[in-house]
CSV table of C-alpha atoms and ligand atoms in Angstrom, one decimal:
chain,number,residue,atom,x,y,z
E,1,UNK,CA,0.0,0.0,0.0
E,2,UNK,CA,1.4,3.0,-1.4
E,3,UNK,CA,2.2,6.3,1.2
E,4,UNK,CA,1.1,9.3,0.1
E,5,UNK,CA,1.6,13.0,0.7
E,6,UNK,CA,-1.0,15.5,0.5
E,7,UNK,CA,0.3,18.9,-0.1
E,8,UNK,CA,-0.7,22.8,0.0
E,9,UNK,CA,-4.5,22.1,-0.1
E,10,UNK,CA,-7.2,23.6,1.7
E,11,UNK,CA,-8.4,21.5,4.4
E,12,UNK,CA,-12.0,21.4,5.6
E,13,UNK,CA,-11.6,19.1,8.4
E,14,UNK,CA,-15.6,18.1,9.8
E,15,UNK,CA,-18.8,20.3,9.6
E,16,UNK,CA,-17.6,22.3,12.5
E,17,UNK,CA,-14.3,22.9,11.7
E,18,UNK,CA,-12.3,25.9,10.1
E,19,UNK,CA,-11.4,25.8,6.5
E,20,UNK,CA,-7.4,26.2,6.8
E,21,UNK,CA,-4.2,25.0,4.7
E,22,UNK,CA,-2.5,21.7,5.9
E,23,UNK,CA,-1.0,18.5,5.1
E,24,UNK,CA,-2.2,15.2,5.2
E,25,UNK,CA,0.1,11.6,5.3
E,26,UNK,CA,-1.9,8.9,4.6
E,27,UNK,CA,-0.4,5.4,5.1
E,28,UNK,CA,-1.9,1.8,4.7
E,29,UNK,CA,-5.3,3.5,4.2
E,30,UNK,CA,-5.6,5.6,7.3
E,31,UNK,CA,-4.7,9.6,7.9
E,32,UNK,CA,-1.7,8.9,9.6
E,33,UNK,CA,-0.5,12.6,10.2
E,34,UNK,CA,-2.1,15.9,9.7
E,35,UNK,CA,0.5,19.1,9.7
E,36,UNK,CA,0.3,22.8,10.0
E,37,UNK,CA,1.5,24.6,6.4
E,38,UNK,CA,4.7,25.2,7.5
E,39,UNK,CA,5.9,22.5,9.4
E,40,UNK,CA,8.4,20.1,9.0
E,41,UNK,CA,7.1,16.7,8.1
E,42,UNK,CA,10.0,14.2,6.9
E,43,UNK,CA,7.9,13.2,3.2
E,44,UNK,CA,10.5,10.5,2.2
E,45,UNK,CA,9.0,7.0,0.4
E,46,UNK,CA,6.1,9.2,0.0
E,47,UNK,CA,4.5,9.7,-3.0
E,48,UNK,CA,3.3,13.9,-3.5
E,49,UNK,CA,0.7,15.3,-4.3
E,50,UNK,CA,0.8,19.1,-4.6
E,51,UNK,CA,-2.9,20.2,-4.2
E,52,UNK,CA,-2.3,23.9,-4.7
E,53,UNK,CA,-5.6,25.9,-4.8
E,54,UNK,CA,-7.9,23.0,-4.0
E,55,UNK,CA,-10.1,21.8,-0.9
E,56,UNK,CA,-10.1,18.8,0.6
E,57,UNK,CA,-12.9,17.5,2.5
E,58,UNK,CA,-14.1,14.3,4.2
E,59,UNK,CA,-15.6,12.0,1.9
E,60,UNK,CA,-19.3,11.8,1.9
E,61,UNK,CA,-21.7,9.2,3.6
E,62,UNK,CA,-24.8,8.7,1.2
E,63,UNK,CA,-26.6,6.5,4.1
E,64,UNK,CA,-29.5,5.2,1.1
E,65,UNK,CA,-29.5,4.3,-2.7
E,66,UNK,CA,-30.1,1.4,-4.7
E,67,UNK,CA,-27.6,1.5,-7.2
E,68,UNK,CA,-28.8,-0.9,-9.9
E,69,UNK,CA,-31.5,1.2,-10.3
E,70,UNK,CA,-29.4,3.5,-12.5
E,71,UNK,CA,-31.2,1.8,-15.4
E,72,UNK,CA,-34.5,3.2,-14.4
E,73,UNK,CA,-33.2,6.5,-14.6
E,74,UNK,CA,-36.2,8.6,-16.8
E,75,UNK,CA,-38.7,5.5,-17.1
E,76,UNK,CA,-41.8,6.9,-14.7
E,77,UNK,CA,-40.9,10.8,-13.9
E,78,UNK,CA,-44.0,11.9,-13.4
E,79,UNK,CA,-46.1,9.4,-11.8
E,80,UNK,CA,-48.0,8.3,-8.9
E,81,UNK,CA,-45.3,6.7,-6.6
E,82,UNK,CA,-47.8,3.2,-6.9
E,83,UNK,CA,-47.9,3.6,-10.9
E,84,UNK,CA,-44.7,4.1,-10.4
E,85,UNK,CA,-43.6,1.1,-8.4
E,86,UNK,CA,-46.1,-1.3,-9.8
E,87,UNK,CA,-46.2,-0.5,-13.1
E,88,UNK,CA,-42.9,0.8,-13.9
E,89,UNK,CA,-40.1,-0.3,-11.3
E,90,UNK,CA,-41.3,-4.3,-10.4
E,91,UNK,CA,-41.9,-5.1,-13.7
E,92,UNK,CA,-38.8,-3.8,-15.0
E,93,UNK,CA,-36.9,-5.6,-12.3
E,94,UNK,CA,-37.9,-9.0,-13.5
E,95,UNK,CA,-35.7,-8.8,-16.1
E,96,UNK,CA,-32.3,-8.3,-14.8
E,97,UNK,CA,-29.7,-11.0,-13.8
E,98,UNK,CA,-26.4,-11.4,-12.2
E,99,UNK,CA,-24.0,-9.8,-15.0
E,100,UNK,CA,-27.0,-6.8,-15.7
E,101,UNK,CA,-27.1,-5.7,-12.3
E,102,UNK,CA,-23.0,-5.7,-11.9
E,103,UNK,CA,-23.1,-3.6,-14.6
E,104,UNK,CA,-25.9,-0.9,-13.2
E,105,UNK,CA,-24.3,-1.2,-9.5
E,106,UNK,CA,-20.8,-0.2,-11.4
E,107,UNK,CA,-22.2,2.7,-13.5
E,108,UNK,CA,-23.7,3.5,-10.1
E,109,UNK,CA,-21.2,3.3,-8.0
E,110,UNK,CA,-18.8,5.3,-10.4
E,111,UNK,CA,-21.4,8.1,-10.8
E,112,UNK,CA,-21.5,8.4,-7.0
E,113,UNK,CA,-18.1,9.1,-6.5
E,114,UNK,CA,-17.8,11.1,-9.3
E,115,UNK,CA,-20.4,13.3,-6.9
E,116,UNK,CA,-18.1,12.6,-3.8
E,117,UNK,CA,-19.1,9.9,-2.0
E,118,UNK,CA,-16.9,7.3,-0.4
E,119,UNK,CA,-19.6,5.6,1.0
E,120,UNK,CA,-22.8,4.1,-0.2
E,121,UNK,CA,-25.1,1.7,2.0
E,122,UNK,CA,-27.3,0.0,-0.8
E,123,UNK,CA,-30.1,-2.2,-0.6
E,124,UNK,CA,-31.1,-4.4,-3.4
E,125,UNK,CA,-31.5,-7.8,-5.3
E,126,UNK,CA,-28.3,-9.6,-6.6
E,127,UNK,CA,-26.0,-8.4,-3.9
E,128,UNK,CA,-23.3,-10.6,-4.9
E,129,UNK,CA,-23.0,-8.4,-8.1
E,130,UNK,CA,-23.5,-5.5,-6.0
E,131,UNK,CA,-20.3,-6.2,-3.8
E,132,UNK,CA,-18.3,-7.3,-6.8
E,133,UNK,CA,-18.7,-3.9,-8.3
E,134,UNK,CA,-18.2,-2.7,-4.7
E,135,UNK,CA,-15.0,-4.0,-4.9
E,136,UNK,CA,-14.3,-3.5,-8.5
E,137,UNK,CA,-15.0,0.7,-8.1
E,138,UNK,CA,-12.8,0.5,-4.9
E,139,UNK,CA,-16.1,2.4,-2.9
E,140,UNK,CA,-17.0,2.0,0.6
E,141,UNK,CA,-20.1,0.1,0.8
E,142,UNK,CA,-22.6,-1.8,3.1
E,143,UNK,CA,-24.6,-4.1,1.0
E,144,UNK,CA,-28.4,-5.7,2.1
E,145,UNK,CA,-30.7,-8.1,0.2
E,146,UNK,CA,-34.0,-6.5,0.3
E,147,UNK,CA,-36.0,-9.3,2.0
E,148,UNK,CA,-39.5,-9.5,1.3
E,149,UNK,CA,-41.9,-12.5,1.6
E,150,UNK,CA,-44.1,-14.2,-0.5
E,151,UNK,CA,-43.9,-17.6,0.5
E,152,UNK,CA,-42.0,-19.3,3.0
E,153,UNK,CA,-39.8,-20.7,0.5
E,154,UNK,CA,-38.9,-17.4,-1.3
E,155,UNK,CA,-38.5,-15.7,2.3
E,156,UNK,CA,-35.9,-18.2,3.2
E,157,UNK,CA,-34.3,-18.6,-0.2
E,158,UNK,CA,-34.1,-14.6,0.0
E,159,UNK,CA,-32.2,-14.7,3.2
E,160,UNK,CA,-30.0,-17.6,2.3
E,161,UNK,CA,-28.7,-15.3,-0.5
E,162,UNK,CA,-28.3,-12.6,2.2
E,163,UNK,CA,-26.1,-15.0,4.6
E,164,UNK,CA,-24.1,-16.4,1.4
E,165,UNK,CA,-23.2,-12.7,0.3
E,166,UNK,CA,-21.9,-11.9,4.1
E,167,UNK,CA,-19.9,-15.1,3.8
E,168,UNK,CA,-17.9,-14.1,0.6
E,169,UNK,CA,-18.1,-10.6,1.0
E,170,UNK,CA,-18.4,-9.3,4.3
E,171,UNK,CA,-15.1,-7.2,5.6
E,172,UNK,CA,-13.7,-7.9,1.5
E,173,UNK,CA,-11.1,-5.1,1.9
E,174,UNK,CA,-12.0,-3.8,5.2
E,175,UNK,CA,-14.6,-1.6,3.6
E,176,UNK,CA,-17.0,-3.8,2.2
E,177,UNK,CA,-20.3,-4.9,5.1
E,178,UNK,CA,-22.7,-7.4,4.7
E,179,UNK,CA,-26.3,-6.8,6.9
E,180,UNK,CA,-29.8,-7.4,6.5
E,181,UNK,CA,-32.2,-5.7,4.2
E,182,UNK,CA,-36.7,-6.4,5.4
E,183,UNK,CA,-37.6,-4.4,2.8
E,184,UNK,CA,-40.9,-2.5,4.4
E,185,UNK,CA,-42.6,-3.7,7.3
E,186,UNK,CA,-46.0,-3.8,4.5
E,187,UNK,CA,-43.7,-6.4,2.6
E,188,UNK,CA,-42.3,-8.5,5.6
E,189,UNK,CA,-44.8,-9.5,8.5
E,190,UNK,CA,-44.4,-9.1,11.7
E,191,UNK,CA,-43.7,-12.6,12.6
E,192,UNK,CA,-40.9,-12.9,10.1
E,193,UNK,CA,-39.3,-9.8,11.4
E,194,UNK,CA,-39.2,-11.7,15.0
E,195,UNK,CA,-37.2,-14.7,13.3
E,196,UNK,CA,-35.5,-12.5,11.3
E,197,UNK,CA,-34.4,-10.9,14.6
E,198,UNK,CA,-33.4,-14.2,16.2
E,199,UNK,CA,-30.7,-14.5,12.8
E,200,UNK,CA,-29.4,-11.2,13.5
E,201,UNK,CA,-28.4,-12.0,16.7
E,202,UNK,CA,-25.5,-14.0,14.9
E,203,UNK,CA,-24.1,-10.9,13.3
E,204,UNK,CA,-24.1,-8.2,15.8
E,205,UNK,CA,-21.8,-5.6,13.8
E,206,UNK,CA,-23.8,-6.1,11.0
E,207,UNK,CA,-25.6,-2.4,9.8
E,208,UNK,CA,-29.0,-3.0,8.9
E,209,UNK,CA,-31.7,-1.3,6.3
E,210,UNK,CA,-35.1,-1.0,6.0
E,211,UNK,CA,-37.8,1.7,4.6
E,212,UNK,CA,-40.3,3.1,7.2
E,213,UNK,CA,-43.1,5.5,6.6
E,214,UNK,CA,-42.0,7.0,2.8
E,215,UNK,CA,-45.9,7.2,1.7
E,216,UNK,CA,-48.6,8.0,4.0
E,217,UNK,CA,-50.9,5.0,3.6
E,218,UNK,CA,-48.2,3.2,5.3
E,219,UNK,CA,-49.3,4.3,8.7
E,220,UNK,CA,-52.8,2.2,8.0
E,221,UNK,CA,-50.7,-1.2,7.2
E,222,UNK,CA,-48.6,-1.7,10.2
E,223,UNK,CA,-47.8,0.0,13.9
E,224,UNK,CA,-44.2,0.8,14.4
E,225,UNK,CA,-44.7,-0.1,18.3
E,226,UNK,CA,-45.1,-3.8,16.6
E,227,UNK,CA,-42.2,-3.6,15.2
E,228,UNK,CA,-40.4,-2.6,17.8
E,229,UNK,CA,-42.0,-5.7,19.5
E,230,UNK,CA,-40.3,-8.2,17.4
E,231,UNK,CA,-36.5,-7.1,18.4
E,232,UNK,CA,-35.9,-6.2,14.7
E,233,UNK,CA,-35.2,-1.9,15.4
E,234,UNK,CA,-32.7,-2.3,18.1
E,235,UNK,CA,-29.8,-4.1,15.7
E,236,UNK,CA,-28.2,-0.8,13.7
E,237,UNK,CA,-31.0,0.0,12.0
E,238,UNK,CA,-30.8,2.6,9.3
E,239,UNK,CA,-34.6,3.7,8.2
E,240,UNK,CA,-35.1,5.0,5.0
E,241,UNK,CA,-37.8,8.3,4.8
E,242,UNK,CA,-40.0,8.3,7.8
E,243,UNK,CA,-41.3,11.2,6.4
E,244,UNK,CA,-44.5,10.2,8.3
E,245,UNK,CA,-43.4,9.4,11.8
E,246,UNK,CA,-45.8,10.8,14.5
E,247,UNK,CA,-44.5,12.2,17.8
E,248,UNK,CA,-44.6,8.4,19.1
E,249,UNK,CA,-42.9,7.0,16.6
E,250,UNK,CA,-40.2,9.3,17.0
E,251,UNK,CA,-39.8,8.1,20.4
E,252,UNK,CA,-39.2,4.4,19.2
E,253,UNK,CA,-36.7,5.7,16.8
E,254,UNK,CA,-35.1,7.5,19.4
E,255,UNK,CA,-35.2,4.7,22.1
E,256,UNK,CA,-34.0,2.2,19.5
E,257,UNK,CA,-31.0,4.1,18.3
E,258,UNK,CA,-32.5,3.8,14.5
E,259,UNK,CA,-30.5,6.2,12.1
E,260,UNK,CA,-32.8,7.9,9.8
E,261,UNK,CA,-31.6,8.5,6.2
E,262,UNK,CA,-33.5,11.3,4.6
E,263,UNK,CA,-33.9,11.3,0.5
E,264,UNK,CA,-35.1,14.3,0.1
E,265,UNK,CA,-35.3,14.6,-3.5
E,266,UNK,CA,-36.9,11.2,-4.3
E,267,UNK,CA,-39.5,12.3,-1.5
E,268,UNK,CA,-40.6,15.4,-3.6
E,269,UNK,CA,-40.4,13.6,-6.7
E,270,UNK,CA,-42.7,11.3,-5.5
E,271,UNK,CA,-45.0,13.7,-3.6
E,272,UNK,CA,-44.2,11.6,-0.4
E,273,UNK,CA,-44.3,14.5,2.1
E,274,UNK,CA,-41.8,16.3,3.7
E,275,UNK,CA,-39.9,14.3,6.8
E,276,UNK,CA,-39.3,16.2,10.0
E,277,UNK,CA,-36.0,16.4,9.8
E,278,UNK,CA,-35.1,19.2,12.6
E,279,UNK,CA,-37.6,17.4,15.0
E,280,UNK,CA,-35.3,14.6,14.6
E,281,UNK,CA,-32.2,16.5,15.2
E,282,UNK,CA,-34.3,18.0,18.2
E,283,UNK,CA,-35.3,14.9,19.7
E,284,UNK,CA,-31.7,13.4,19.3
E,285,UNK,CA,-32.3,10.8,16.6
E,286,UNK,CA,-29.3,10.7,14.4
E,287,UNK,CA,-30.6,12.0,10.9
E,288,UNK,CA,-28.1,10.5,7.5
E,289,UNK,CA,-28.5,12.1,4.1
E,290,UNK,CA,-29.2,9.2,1.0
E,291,UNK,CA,-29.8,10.1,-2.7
E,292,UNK,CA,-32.3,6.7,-2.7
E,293,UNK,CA,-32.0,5.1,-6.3
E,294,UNK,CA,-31.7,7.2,-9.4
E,295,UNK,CA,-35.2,5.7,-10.7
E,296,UNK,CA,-36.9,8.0,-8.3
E,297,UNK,CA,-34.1,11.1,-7.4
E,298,UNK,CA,-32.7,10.9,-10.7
E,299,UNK,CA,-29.6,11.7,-9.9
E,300,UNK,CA,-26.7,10.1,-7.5
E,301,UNK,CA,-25.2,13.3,-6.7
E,302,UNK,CA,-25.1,13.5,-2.7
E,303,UNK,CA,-24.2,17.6,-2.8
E,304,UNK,CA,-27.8,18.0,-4.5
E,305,UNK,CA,-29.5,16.1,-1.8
E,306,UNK,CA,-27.4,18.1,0.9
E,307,UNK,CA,-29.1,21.2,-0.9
E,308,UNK,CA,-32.4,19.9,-1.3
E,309,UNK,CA,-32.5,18.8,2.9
E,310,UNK,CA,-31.8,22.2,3.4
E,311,UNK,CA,-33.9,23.9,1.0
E,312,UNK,CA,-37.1,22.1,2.0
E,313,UNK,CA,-36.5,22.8,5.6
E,314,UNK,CA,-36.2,26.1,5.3
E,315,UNK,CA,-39.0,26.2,3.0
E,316,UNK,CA,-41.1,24.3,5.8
E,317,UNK,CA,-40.4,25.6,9.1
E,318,UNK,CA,-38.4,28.6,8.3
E,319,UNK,CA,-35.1,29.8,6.5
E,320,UNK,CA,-33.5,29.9,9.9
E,321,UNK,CA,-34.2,26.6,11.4
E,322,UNK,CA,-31.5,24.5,9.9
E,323,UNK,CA,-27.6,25.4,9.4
E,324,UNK,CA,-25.4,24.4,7.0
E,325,UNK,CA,-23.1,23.0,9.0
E,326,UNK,CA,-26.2,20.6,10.6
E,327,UNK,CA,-26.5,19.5,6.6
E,328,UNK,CA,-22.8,18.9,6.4
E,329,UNK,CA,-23.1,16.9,9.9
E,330,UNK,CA,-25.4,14.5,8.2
E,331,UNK,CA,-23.4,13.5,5.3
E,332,UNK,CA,-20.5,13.2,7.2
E,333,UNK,CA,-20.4,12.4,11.1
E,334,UNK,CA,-23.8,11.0,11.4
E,335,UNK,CA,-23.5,9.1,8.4
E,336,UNK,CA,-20.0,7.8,10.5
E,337,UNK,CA,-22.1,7.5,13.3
E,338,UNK,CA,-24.5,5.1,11.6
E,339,UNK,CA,-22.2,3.1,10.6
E,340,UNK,CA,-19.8,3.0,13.5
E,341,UNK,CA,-16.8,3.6,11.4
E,342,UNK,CA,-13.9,6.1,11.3
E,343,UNK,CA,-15.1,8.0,8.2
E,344,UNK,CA,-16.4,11.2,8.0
E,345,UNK,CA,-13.7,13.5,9.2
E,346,UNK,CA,-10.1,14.5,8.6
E,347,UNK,CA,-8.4,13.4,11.4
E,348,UNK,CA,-5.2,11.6,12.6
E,349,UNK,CA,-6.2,7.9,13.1
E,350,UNK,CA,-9.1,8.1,11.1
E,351,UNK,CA,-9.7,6.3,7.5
E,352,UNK,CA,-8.4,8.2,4.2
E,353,UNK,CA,-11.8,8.5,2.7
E,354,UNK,CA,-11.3,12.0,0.7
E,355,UNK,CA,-12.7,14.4,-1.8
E,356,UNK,CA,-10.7,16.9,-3.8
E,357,UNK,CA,-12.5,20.1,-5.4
E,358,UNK,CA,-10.4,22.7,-7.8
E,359,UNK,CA,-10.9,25.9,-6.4
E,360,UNK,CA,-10.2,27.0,-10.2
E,361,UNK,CA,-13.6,26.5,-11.0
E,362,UNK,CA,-16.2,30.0,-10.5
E,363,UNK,CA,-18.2,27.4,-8.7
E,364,UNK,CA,-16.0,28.3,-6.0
E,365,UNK,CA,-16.4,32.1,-6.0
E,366,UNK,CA,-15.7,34.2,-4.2
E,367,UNK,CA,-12.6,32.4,-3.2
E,368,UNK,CA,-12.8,32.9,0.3
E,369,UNK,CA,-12.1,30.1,3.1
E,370,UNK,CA,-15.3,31.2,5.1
E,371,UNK,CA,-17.8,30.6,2.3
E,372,UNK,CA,-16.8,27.4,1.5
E,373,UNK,CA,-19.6,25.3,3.5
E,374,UNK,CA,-21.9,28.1,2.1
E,375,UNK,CA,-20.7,26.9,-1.2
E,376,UNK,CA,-20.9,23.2,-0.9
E,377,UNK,CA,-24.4,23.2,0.4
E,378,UNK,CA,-25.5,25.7,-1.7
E,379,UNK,CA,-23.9,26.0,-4.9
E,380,UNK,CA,-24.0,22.2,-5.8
E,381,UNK,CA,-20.3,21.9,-6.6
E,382,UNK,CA,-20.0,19.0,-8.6
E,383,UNK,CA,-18.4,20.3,-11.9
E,384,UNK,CA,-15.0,20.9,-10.2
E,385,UNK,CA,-14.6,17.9,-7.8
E,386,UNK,CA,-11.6,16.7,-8.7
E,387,UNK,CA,-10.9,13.8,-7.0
E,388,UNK,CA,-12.0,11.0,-4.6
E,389,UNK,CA,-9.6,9.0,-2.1
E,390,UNK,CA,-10.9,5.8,-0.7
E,391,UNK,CA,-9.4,3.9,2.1
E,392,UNK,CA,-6.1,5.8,0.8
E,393,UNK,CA,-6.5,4.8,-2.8
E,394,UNK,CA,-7.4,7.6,-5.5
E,395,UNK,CA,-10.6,5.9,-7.0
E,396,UNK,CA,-11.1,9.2,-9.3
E,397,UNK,CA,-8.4,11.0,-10.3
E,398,UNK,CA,-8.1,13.9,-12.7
E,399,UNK,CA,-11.6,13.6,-13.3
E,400,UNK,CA,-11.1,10.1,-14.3
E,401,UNK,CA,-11.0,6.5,-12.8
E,402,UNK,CA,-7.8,4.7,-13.2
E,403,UNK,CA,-7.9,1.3,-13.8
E,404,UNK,CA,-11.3,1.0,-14.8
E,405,UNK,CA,-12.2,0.7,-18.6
E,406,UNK,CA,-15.5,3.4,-18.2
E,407,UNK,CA,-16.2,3.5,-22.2
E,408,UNK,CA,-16.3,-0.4,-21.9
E,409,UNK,CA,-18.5,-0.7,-18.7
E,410,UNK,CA,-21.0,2.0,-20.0
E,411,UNK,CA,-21.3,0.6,-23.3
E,412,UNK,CA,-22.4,-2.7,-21.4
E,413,UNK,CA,-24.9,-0.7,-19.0
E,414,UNK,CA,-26.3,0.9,-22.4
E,415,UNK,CA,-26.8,-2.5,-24.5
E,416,UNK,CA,-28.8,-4.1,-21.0
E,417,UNK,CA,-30.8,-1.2,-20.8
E,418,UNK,CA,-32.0,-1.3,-24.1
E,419,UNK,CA,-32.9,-5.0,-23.4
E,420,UNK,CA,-34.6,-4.6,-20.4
E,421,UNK,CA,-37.1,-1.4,-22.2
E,422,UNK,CA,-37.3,-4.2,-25.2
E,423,UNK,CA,-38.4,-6.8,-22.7
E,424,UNK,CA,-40.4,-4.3,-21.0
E,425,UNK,CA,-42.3,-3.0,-24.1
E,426,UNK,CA,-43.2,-6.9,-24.8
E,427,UNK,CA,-44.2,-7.5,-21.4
E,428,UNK,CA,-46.8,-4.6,-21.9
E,429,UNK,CA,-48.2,-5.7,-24.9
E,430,UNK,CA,-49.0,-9.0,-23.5
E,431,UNK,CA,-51.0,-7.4,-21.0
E,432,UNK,CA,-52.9,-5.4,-23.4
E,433,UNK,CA,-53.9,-9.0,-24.9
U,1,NI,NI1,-35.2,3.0,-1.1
């Protein structure tokens, strides 16, 4: 594992810190020393890297996505979210297998650090495909089958592949994790939750997804108290949405130490409601920031959904009620937090997840170190990130991604898609029969 030197850059440590110029050494995948701009640090067997007019920051967390959905992109935009799931999004699904969905989780993947993010806790079919192009992209990612049950035999089958993923994958690099993945507590009943449960207790580290209260009929199909009765909330949960949780509710997430990961733009797009995110904050649940799949967001760009949180809080309860730096907070130490990992910060000791922006770029203007969180939240600063480090690797380089063939893999991604609309486009005429 190569040493590394970063030089001369900007350095925007965690949401609270001050933007200032240091160095960072990053050895065997971890920050190893972080110096002042003029001290001495001995940089010999290290490689340099003279970052001269650029920012670094932490690498960001997004706590919710379903990468293979990148092929859905466009296919139901402006639809009810049930026309939109049941006519456009399970039907499609049918037709993908194994070497299709390595090839959406890789375009995926690559689009989301291309956006910054070093992290990405997906939940999905085909996870073996998911954590091969997990490893293939070099990301930082915790992987769930989506469990839902339709017979006993599918329920089991379903978690079998869940368990045979954690044993080839799980810890693959130390940064790809293996959990569980009940899809909806209106897809998995109760009673399979509390064996569920009883499974879990065999992988205690294991971070664990589910989606609770995105659409408002929800709250007539199940009580959250009876799922807090089967055991299920209290194993590192991460809940996606709960844009409808009630004043009770938010005291079961709260007493169960559930992480909620907000989508905000796939909750507009969908007219899902607006989650109360600040009443969260307020009552001490830790609140993540997810871009949910791109056939609902559209895009997998993490700095857009850090605007859109903010922008439809302020537009809710008031332009004062949320901070930037509460934004930041969720796409980097909560989303840490979540996942008990030491990510989400610059610091000695901790993981060299990273994320280069050239200050070049009038994104960045004015060019003044105290407007630069007003920038990222704000300005959406995609166009001039410039880099991505993960686990002390450069993933995205340059604005490219060495050692990976891109023109190949999307070529690949293109030539499924169009099979999956062709397959599609039968599939609907046979119902019109
Ligand atoms: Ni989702």
């Amino acid at each position: 594992m190569s040493k590394i030197f970063l030089k001369n850059a900007y350095v925007m440590k965690s949401s609270d810190s001050e933007t200032k110029k240091y160095n960072i050494a990053v050895n065997d995948g971890k920050i190893i020393k972080i110096t002042g701009e003029n001290d001495f640090f001995d940089e010999n067997g290290y490689e340099i890297f003279d970052l001269n007019n650029k920012l670094i920051t932490p690498g960001f967390i997004n706590s919710h996505s379903h990468a293979v959905m990148t092929y859905f992109r466009g296919n139901s935009d402006d639809t009810t979210i049930k026309e939109w799931l049941f006519d456009n999004m399970l039907p499609r699904e049918e037709f993908l297998n194994d070497e299709m969905a390595y090839y959406g989780a890789m375009t995926g993947f690559m689009e989301m650090i291309s956006s910054g993010i070093t992290t990405s806790v997906d939940m999905y079919m085909f996870t073996d495909s998911i954590s091969k192009a997990a490893a293939d992209t070099g990301i930082r990612a915790y992987v769930s089958r989506g469990l839902s049950y339709d017979t006993q035999e599918g329920w089991e089958r379903r978690i079998n592949e869940n368990i045979e993923t954690y044993k080839k994958y799980n810890n693959y690099d130390g940064r790809i994790k293996i959990g569980f993945g009940p899809h909806a507590p209106y897809t998995v009943p109760m009673e399979k939750f509390r064996e569920l449960s009883e499974i879990i207790n065999d992988y205690k580290e294991s971070i664990n997804q589910i989606h609770i209260y995105e659409g408002l009929w929800e709250k007539e199909s199940y009580k959250l108290s009876d799922l807090e009765e089967t055991g299920f909330l209290s194993h590192n949960v991460i809940a996606a949405h709960c844009v409808h949780a009630d004043d009770e509710d938010i005291k079961i997430l709260k007493r169960n130490n559930v992480t909620v990961a907000h989508n905000p733009s796939s909750n507009m797009k969908l007219g899902s409601g607006t989650a109360p995110i600040k009443k969260f904050i307020d009552s001490g649940i830790n609140v993540t920031l997810g871009t949910d799949g791109a056939g609902s967001n559209n895009s997998l760009n993490i700095l857009k959904e850090a605007h859109m949180a903010s922008m439809l809080q302020k537009n809710t309860i008031g332009p004062e009620k949320i901070k930037k730096e509460e934004i930041l907070k969720m796409c980097w130490e909560n989303g840490a937090h979540a996942l008990n990992e030491k990510i989400g910060e610059i610091r000695e000791g901790y993981m060299a997840d990273l994320v280069v922006f050239d200050l070049n770029d009038e994104e960045w203007l004015p060019n003044n170190t105290v407007k630069f969180k007003s920038h990222l939240v704000y300005n959406i600063p995609k166009k001039s990130l410039y880099a991505t480090m993960i686990n002390g690797k450069w993933v995205y380089f340059d604005r490219k991604f060495p050692g990976i063939n891109k023109e190949d893999i999307y070529e690949k991604f293109g030539k499924y898609c169009d099979k999956i609309e062709a397959d599609f486009y039968n599939y609907s005429n046979n119902l019109g029969k």
